[in-house]
CSV table of C-alpha atoms and ligand atoms in Angstrom, one decimal:
chain,number,residue,atom,x,y,z
A,12,MET,CA,22.2,63.6,64.5
A,13,ASN,CA,25.4,65.4,63.8
A,14,ARG,CA,27.6,63.7,61.2
A,15,SER,CA,31.3,64.3,60.6
A,16,ILE,CA,32.7,63.6,57.1
A,17,GLU,CA,36.1,63.7,55.4
A,18,THR,CA,36.7,65.7,52.3
A,19,GLY,CA,39.3,65.1,49.6
A,20,VAL,CA,40.1,66.1,46.1
A,21,PHE,CA,40.7,63.8,43.1
A,22,ILE,CA,43.6,65.7,41.6
A,23,PRO,CA,44.0,66.3,37.8
A,24,THR,CA,47.3,64.6,37.1
A,25,GLY,CA,46.1,64.1,33.5
A,26,ARG,CA,45.4,66.8,30.9
A,27,ASN,CA,41.8,68.1,31.2
A,28,GLY,CA,41.0,66.2,34.4
A,29,TRP,CA,37.6,64.7,34.0
A,30,ILE,CA,36.1,67.1,31.5
A,31,HIS,CA,36.0,65.4,28.1
A,32,SER,CA,35.8,68.5,26.0
A,33,VAL,CA,37.9,70.9,23.9
A,34,ASN,CA,36.3,73.6,26.1
A,35,ALA,CA,37.7,72.1,29.3
A,36,PRO,CA,39.3,74.7,31.6
A,37,ASP,CA,43.1,74.9,31.2
A,38,THR,CA,44.4,71.7,33.0
A,39,PRO,CA,47.7,70.8,31.5
A,40,GLY,CA,48.5,67.6,33.3
A,41,THR,CA,51.9,68.9,34.5
A,42,PHE,CA,53.5,68.7,38.0
A,43,ASP,CA,53.5,72.5,38.4
A,44,HIS,CA,49.7,72.7,37.9
A,45,VAL,CA,49.1,69.8,40.2
A,46,LEU,CA,51.3,71.3,42.9
A,47,GLN,CA,49.3,74.6,42.8
A,48,VAL,CA,46.0,72.6,43.1
A,49,VAL,CA,47.3,70.6,46.1
A,50,GLN,CA,48.6,73.7,47.9
A,51,ALA,CA,45.2,75.3,47.3
A,52,ALA,CA,43.5,72.1,48.7
A,53,GLU,CA,45.7,72.2,51.8
A,54,ALA,CA,45.0,75.9,52.3
A,55,GLY,CA,41.3,75.2,51.8
A,56,GLY,CA,41.2,72.7,54.6
A,57,PHE,CA,40.6,69.5,52.7
A,58,ASP,CA,41.7,66.3,54.4
A,59,PHE,CA,43.3,64.5,51.5
A,60,VAL,CA,44.1,64.5,47.8
A,61,LEU,CA,44.3,61.4,45.7
A,62,SER,CA,46.0,61.1,42.2
A,63,PRO,CA,44.7,58.5,39.7
A,64,GLY,CA,46.9,55.9,38.0
A,65,ILE,CA,47.0,57.0,34.4
A,66,TRP,CA,48.8,55.1,31.7
A,67,ARG,CA,47.2,56.3,28.4
A,68,GLY,CA,45.9,59.4,26.8
A,69,ARG,CA,42.6,59.4,24.8
A,70,LYS,CA,42.2,59.9,21.0
A,71,GLY,CA,40.4,63.0,19.9
A,72,PRO,CA,40.9,66.8,19.5
A,73,ALA,CA,40.8,67.5,23.3
A,74,ARG,CA,44.0,65.4,23.7
A,75,HIS,CA,42.4,64.2,27.0
A,76,TRP,CA,45.0,62.7,29.4
A,77,MET,CA,47.6,62.9,26.5
A,78,ASP,CA,49.9,64.5,29.1
A,79,SER,CA,50.0,63.1,32.7
A,80,VAL,CA,52.3,62.7,35.6
A,81,GLU,CA,52.8,59.3,37.4
A,82,SER,CA,51.0,58.9,40.7
A,83,ILE,CA,53.6,57.6,43.2
A,84,THR,CA,56.5,59.8,42.2
A,85,THR,CA,54.1,62.8,42.2
A,86,THR,CA,52.9,61.8,45.7
A,87,ALA,CA,56.5,61.9,47.0
A,88,ALA,CA,57.0,65.5,45.7
A,89,LEU,CA,53.6,66.6,47.0
A,90,LEU,CA,54.3,65.3,50.5
A,91,GLN,CA,57.5,67.2,50.6
A,92,ALA,CA,55.7,70.4,49.4
A,93,THR,CA,52.9,70.2,52.0
A,94,SER,CA,52.7,69.9,55.8
A,95,ARG,CA,49.2,68.7,56.8
A,96,ILE,CA,47.1,67.3,54.0
A,97,GLY,CA,47.0,63.6,53.3
A,98,VAL,CA,48.5,62.7,49.9
A,99,TYR,CA,47.4,59.4,48.4
A,100,GLY,CA,48.5,57.6,45.2
A,101,THR,CA,47.0,54.9,43.0
A,102,VAL,CA,48.7,51.7,41.8
A,103,HIS,CA,47.6,48.9,39.5
A,104,VAL,CA,48.2,45.8,41.5
A,105,THR,CA,48.7,43.8,38.3
A,106,VAL,CA,51.5,46.1,37.3
A,107,PHE,CA,53.6,46.4,40.5
A,108,PRO,CA,54.5,43.6,42.8
A,109,PRO,CA,53.6,44.2,46.5
A,110,ALA,CA,57.2,44.4,47.7
A,111,THR,CA,57.9,47.3,45.3
A,112,ILE,CA,55.0,49.4,46.5
A,113,ALA,CA,55.4,48.4,50.1
A,114,LYS,CA,58.9,49.8,50.0
A,115,MET,CA,57.8,53.0,48.2
A,116,MET,CA,55.0,53.5,50.8
A,117,SER,CA,57.4,53.1,53.7
A,118,THR,CA,59.6,55.7,52.0
A,119,LEU,CA,56.7,58.0,51.5
A,120,ASP,CA,55.8,57.7,55.1
A,121,GLN,CA,59.4,59.0,55.9
A,122,ILE,CA,58.7,62.0,53.7
A,123,GLY,CA,55.2,62.8,55.1
A,124,PRO,CA,54.8,60.7,58.3
A,125,GLY,CA,51.2,59.4,58.7
A,126,ARG,CA,50.0,61.3,55.6
A,127,THR,CA,50.1,58.9,52.7
A,128,GLY,CA,47.6,56.2,51.6
A,129,LEU,CA,47.0,54.0,48.6
A,130,ASN,CA,44.2,53.5,46.1
A,131,LEU,CA,44.4,50.0,44.7
A,132,VAL,CA,43.0,49.3,41.2
A,133,THR,CA,42.9,46.1,39.2
A,134,GLY,CA,42.5,47.8,35.8
A,135,SER,CA,39.4,47.3,33.6
A,136,SER,CA,40.5,49.1,30.5
A,137,TYR,CA,42.4,46.9,28.1
A,138,LEU,CA,43.8,49.8,26.1
A,139,ASP,CA,45.0,51.7,29.1
A,140,LEU,CA,47.4,49.0,30.0
A,141,ALA,CA,48.0,47.0,26.8
A,142,HIS,CA,49.6,49.9,24.8
A,143,VAL,CA,52.6,49.9,27.2
A,144,GLY,CA,52.7,46.1,27.5
A,145,LEU,CA,51.2,46.0,31.0
A,146,TRP,CA,47.9,44.1,30.4
A,147,ASN,CA,48.0,40.7,32.0
A,148,SER,CA,46.0,38.5,29.7
A,149,GLU,CA,46.3,35.4,31.9
A,150,LEU,CA,43.9,36.8,34.5
A,151,ASP,CA,40.2,37.3,34.2
A,152,HIS,CA,38.3,40.0,36.1
A,153,ASP,CA,37.7,38.1,39.3
A,154,GLU,CA,41.2,36.6,39.3
A,155,ARG,CA,42.6,40.1,39.2
A,156,TYR,CA,40.8,40.7,42.5
A,157,ASP,CA,42.2,37.4,43.9
A,158,LEU,CA,45.6,38.7,43.0
A,159,ALA,CA,44.8,42.0,44.7
A,160,GLU,CA,43.8,40.2,47.9
A,161,GLU,CA,47.1,38.3,48.1
A,162,TRP,CA,48.9,41.6,47.2
A,163,VAL,CA,47.4,43.3,50.2
A,164,ALA,CA,48.2,40.4,52.5
A,165,VAL,CA,51.9,40.5,51.5
A,166,ALA,CA,52.2,44.3,51.7
A,167,LYS,CA,50.6,44.4,55.2
A,168,ARG,CA,53.0,41.7,56.4
A,169,LEU,CA,56.0,43.6,55.0
A,170,TRP,CA,54.8,46.8,56.8
A,171,THR,CA,54.4,45.0,60.1
A,172,GLU,CA,56.6,41.9,60.4
A,173,ASP,CA,60.3,41.5,60.8
A,174,ALA,CA,60.8,38.7,58.2
A,175,VAL,CA,58.2,37.6,55.8
A,176,THR,CA,58.1,34.2,54.0
A,177,HIS,CA,55.2,33.9,51.6
A,178,HIS,CA,54.5,31.2,49.0
A,179,GLY,CA,51.3,32.2,47.3
A,180,LYS,CA,49.6,31.7,44.0
A,181,PHE,CA,50.8,35.0,42.7
A,182,PHE,CA,53.7,36.2,44.9
A,183,GLU,CA,56.8,34.7,46.6
A,184,THR,CA,58.9,36.2,49.4
A,185,ALA,CA,61.7,34.4,51.3
A,186,ASP,CA,62.6,35.7,54.7
A,187,ALA,CA,61.9,39.2,53.4
A,188,THR,CA,62.9,42.2,55.6
A,189,MET,CA,61.8,45.7,55.1
A,190,GLY,CA,62.5,48.7,57.3
A,191,PRO,CA,61.9,51.2,58.6
A,192,LYS,CA,58.2,50.3,59.2
A,193,PRO,CA,55.7,53.0,58.3
A,194,SER,CA,54.4,55.0,61.2
A,195,ARG,CA,50.9,53.7,60.5
A,196,LEU,CA,49.4,51.2,58.1
A,197,PRO,CA,48.7,53.3,55.0
A,198,PRO,CA,45.0,53.6,54.5
A,199,LEU,CA,43.8,51.5,51.6
A,200,LEU,CA,41.1,52.6,49.2
A,201,ASN,CA,39.4,50.8,46.3
A,202,ALA,CA,36.8,51.8,43.7
A,203,GLY,CA,35.7,48.4,42.5
A,204,ALA,CA,32.1,48.6,41.3
A,205,SER,CA,31.4,45.0,40.6
A,206,GLN,CA,30.2,42.6,43.3
A,207,ARG,CA,33.7,41.0,43.4
A,208,GLY,CA,35.4,44.4,43.5
A,209,PHE,CA,33.2,45.6,46.4
A,210,ARG,CA,33.9,42.4,48.3
A,211,PHE,CA,37.6,43.1,47.9
A,212,ALA,CA,37.2,46.6,49.3
A,213,ALA,CA,35.1,45.4,52.2
A,214,GLU,CA,37.5,42.6,53.2
A,215,ASN,CA,40.8,44.3,52.6
A,216,CYS,CA,40.5,48.1,52.5
A,217,ASP,CA,39.6,51.1,54.7
A,218,VAL,CA,37.6,53.0,52.2
A,219,ALA,CA,35.3,52.0,49.3
A,220,LEU,CA,35.1,54.7,46.7
A,221,VAL,CA,31.8,54.9,44.7
A,222,THR,CA,30.6,57.2,41.9
A,223,GLY,CA,27.1,58.4,42.2
A,224,SER,CA,25.0,61.3,43.2
A,225,ASP,CA,21.9,62.1,45.3
A,226,SER,CA,19.6,60.1,43.0
A,227,LEU,CA,17.5,57.5,44.6
A,228,ALA,CA,19.3,54.8,42.7
A,229,SER,CA,22.7,56.0,44.0
A,230,LEU,CA,21.4,56.2,47.6
A,231,GLU,CA,20.1,52.7,47.3
A,232,THR,CA,23.5,51.5,45.9
A,233,VAL,CA,25.3,53.0,48.9
A,234,ALA,CA,22.8,51.4,51.3
A,235,ARG,CA,23.4,48.0,49.6
A,236,CYS,CA,27.2,48.5,49.9
A,237,ARG,CA,26.9,49.3,53.6
A,238,LYS,CA,24.8,46.2,54.2
A,239,MET,CA,27.3,44.0,52.3
A,240,ALA,CA,30.3,45.5,54.3
A,241,GLU,CA,28.4,44.6,57.5
A,242,ASP,CA,27.6,41.1,56.3
A,243,MET,CA,31.3,40.7,55.3
A,244,GLY,CA,32.5,41.6,58.8
A,245,ASN,CA,33.8,45.1,58.2
A,246,PRO,CA,31.1,47.5,59.5
A,247,SER,CA,33.7,50.2,59.9
A,248,LEU,CA,34.4,50.3,56.1
A,249,LYS,CA,34.1,53.9,55.0
A,250,ILE,CA,32.2,54.7,51.9
A,251,PHE,CA,33.3,57.8,50.1
A,252,ALA,CA,31.6,59.2,47.0
A,253,ALA,CA,33.6,60.8,44.2
A,254,PRO,CA,31.1,63.3,42.6
A,255,VAL,CA,31.8,65.8,39.9
A,256,LEU,CA,30.8,69.2,41.2
A,257,VAL,CA,30.2,72.1,38.8
A,258,PRO,CA,29.6,75.2,40.9
A,259,GLY,CA,28.2,78.5,39.6
A,260,LYS,CA,27.1,81.8,41.0
A,261,SER,CA,23.5,80.6,40.4
A,262,ASP,CA,22.0,77.3,39.2
A,263,GLN,CA,21.6,78.8,35.7
A,264,ASP,CA,25.2,80.0,35.7
A,265,ALA,CA,26.4,76.5,36.6
A,266,ARG,CA,24.2,75.0,33.9
A,267,SER,CA,25.7,77.5,31.4
A,268,ARG,CA,29.2,76.2,32.3
A,269,VAL,CA,28.1,72.6,31.5
A,270,GLU,CA,26.5,73.8,28.2
A,271,HIS,CA,29.8,75.3,27.3
A,272,PHE,CA,31.7,72.1,28.1
A,273,ASP,CA,29.1,70.1,26.2
A,274,ALA,CA,29.3,72.4,23.1
A,275,GLY,CA,32.9,71.2,22.8
A,276,VAL,CA,32.4,67.5,23.8
A,277,ASP,CA,35.1,65.2,22.4
A,278,VAL,CA,33.0,62.3,21.2
A,279,GLU,CA,36.2,60.6,19.8
A,280,CYS,CA,37.6,60.7,23.4
A,281,LEU,CA,34.4,59.1,24.8
A,282,ALA,CA,34.4,56.5,22.1
A,283,ASP,CA,38.1,55.7,22.8
A,284,ILE,CA,37.3,55.3,26.6
A,285,ALA,CA,34.5,52.9,25.6
A,286,ALA,CA,36.8,51.0,23.3
A,287,GLY,CA,39.2,50.5,26.2
A,288,TYR,CA,36.6,48.6,28.1
A,289,GLU,CA,35.1,46.8,25.0
A,290,ARG,CA,38.6,45.4,24.1
A,291,ASN,CA,38.8,43.9,27.6
A,292,PRO,CA,38.5,40.1,27.0
A,293,ASN,CA,36.4,39.9,30.2
A,294,THR,CA,34.2,42.8,29.2
A,295,THR,CA,31.0,41.2,30.4
A,296,GLN,CA,32.4,41.1,33.9
A,297,VAL,CA,33.1,44.8,34.0
A,298,SER,CA,30.5,46.6,36.0
A,299,LYS,CA,28.1,49.0,34.3
A,300,GLU,CA,29.4,51.9,36.4
A,301,SER,CA,32.7,51.5,34.7
A,302,THR,CA,31.3,51.3,31.2
A,303,THR,CA,29.1,54.4,31.5
A,304,PHE,CA,30.8,55.7,28.4
A,305,THR,CA,29.7,52.7,26.3
A,306,SER,CA,26.1,53.6,26.8
A,307,GLY,CA,26.1,56.3,24.1
A,308,GLU,CA,26.8,59.1,26.6
A,309,THR,CA,27.4,62.4,24.8
A,310,SER,CA,28.0,64.8,27.6
A,311,ALA,CA,31.4,66.2,28.5
A,312,ILE,CA,30.8,65.5,32.2
A,313,SER,CA,29.8,62.3,33.9
A,314,PRO,CA,26.2,61.4,34.3
A,315,GLY,CA,25.1,62.3,37.9
A,316,SER,CA,27.3,65.3,38.2
A,317,LEU,CA,26.1,67.9,40.7
A,318,VAL,CA,25.6,71.3,39.0
A,319,GLY,CA,24.4,74.4,40.8
A,320,SER,CA,24.9,77.3,43.1
A,321,PRO,CA,26.8,76.8,46.4
A,322,GLU,CA,23.4,76.4,48.2
A,323,THR,CA,22.2,73.8,45.7
A,324,LEU,CA,25.5,71.8,45.9
A,325,ALA,CA,25.5,71.9,49.7
A,326,ARG,CA,21.9,70.7,49.8
A,327,ARG,CA,22.5,67.8,47.4
A,328,LEU,CA,25.8,66.8,49.2
A,329,ALA,CA,23.9,66.8,52.5
A,330,THR,CA,21.3,64.4,51.0
A,331,MET,CA,24.1,62.0,50.1
A,332,VAL,CA,25.4,62.1,53.7
A,333,ASN,CA,22.2,62.3,55.7
A,334,GLU,CA,20.1,59.9,53.5
A,335,GLY,CA,22.8,57.9,51.8
A,336,GLY,CA,25.2,57.5,54.8
A,337,ILE,CA,28.2,58.7,52.8
A,338,ASP,CA,31.3,59.0,55.1
A,339,GLY,CA,33.3,61.3,52.9
A,340,PHE,CA,33.7,62.9,49.5
A,341,MET,CA,36.5,63.0,47.0
A,342,PHE,CA,35.6,65.9,44.7
A,343,ILE,CA,36.2,66.3,41.0
A,344,VAL,CA,35.7,69.9,39.6
A,345,PRO,CA,36.2,71.4,36.2
A,346,ASP,CA,38.6,74.2,37.1
A,347,TYR,CA,40.7,73.2,40.1
A,348,LEU,CA,42.3,76.6,40.7
A,349,THR,CA,39.0,78.5,41.0
A,350,ASP,CA,36.3,75.9,41.8
A,351,LEU,CA,38.1,74.4,44.8
A,352,ASP,CA,38.1,77.8,46.5
A,353,VAL,CA,34.3,78.0,46.0
A,354,ILE,CA,33.8,74.5,47.4
A,355,ALA,CA,36.0,75.3,50.4
A,356,ALA,CA,34.6,78.8,51.1
A,357,GLU,CA,31.0,78.6,50.0
A,358,VAL,CA,29.8,75.0,49.8
A,359,LEU,CA,31.4,73.0,52.7
A,360,PRO,CA,30.6,75.7,55.4
A,361,ARG,CA,26.9,75.4,54.3
A,362,LEU,CA,26.9,71.7,55.3
A,363,ALA,CA,26.8,72.8,58.9
A,364,GLU,CA,23.2,74.0,58.3
A,365,HIS,CA,22.4,70.4,57.5
A,366,GLY,CA,24.1,69.0,60.6
A,367,ILE,CA,27.3,68.0,58.9
A,368,THR,CA,30.8,69.0,60.0
A,369,CYS,CA,34.1,68.5,58.2
A,370,ARG,CA,37.7,69.4,58.6
A,371,ASP,CA,37.9,68.1,62.1
A,372,GLY,CA,41.3,66.6,61.4
A,373,ALA,CA,40.0,63.0,61.3
A,374,THR,CA,41.9,60.8,59.0
A,375,VAL,CA,40.9,57.5,57.3
A,376,GLY,CA,43.7,55.5,58.9
A,377,ARG,CA,42.7,52.7,61.3
B,19,LIG,C1,36.7,57.3,42.2
B,19,LIG,C2,37.3,56.3,41.3
B,19,LIG,C3,38.7,56.3,41.0
B,19,LIG,C4,39.3,55.4,40.2
B,19,LIG,N1,40.6,55.5,39.9
B,19,LIG,C5,41.2,54.7,39.0
B,19,LIG,C6,42.5,54.9,38.6
B,19,LIG,O1,43.2,55.8,39.1
B,19,LIG,N2,43.0,54.1,37.6
B,19,LIG,C7,42.3,53.1,37.1
B,19,LIG,O2,42.8,52.3,36.2
B,19,LIG,N3,41.0,52.8,37.4
B,19,LIG,C8,40.4,53.7,38.4
B,19,LIG,N4,39.1,53.5,38.7
B,19,LIG,C9,38.4,52.3,38.2
B,19,LIG,C10,38.2,51.3,39.3
B,19,LIG,O3,39.3,51.1,40.1
B,19,LIG,C11,37.7,50.0,38.8
B,19,LIG,O4,38.7,49.4,37.9
B,19,LIG,C12,36.5,50.1,38.0
B,19,LIG,O5,35.5,50.8,38.7
B,19,LIG,C13,35.9,48.7,37.7
B,19,LIG,O6,35.5,48.0,38.8
B,19,LIG,P1,35.2,46.5,38.7
B,19,LIG,O7,36.3,45.8,38.1
B,19,LIG,O8,34.9,46.1,40.1
B,19,LIG,O9,34.0,46.4,37.8
B,19,LIG,C14,38.5,54.4,39.5
B,19,LIG,C15,37.1,54.4,39.8
B,19,LIG,C16,36.5,55.3,40.6
B,19,LIG,C17,35.0,55.2,40.8
């Protein structure tokens, strides 16, 4: 069977992207760099880019994420600077009320009609939010998802109804008007890894983002998510994976790149990420996928990263699609200015050999 997938890029709005090493490729976490990356992604034919919601840099010599640009304001500028590609942002629903973001999204849709979307996160790292006074200690893990559910309900009503009166547990509106309406409902994404988080995605969003690779365990996780989405009445929920890809001229060349990153691994940074989750008062409710760094991980790249030649990467991505049923990818790479070109020119075209097509212009909007 021929399968069509969507391809996106998780863009490095924070210093060093997702490589926790003093040997990370030069990734300054500035708007100028992000703009170059996104223009390259558009030229390369990717369907969308998504920026993360970053509030805090990490301790350690790599100064990981110590410089970063804010997601929604960056989205506005990127939409203006591009013409085709989808540009999605991330917000913490515990930080911004739905009316604020609904209004911003309507405005973003004016700047890039039909091209924006939203990744909704509830926030699991205490340190990420507490240091700027944005951690809400009154809510436990599952209540944050209860809030997220009400948040989505209010935002969707503001995007579609003339006057919205809402008296909920978390939010209030009184005869609220908001125009102009967006040209389409912005696609909503979520990366909750817990049971409660996945239920939120299945019941309220268009896309569930998962980490993972082509390992049997990852493929089984995706199959379980697919079954849950069907049982929850949203069989059309798309499941996108967000793999780290490290391409090289050969498998050995790619492995050498990882060895170089690992030689400069910033263990202080990894410990700081772990501390962020450990300080979460509901730490036992945080899924193990989110706390990978607490498991004594000492590599500069995430476990399960795909490392190899373009042929190897294409084969392994194809396994995730053909055996795991992945609907799309949001790629993370070490050096966005060179690696994205390799993915676009040498990896994605090889997916056709495995019966997979991409770049057909399909979008994630309903
Ligand atoms: C691909 C991906 C992107 C994510 N982006 C962000 C982000 O931008 N900001 C953030 O605070 N958390 C982000 N997260 C974390 C998740 O939203 C979520 O908080 C975490 O996986 C914990 O899920 P859980 O609460 O269901 O256990 C991301 C996770 C993944 C897998």
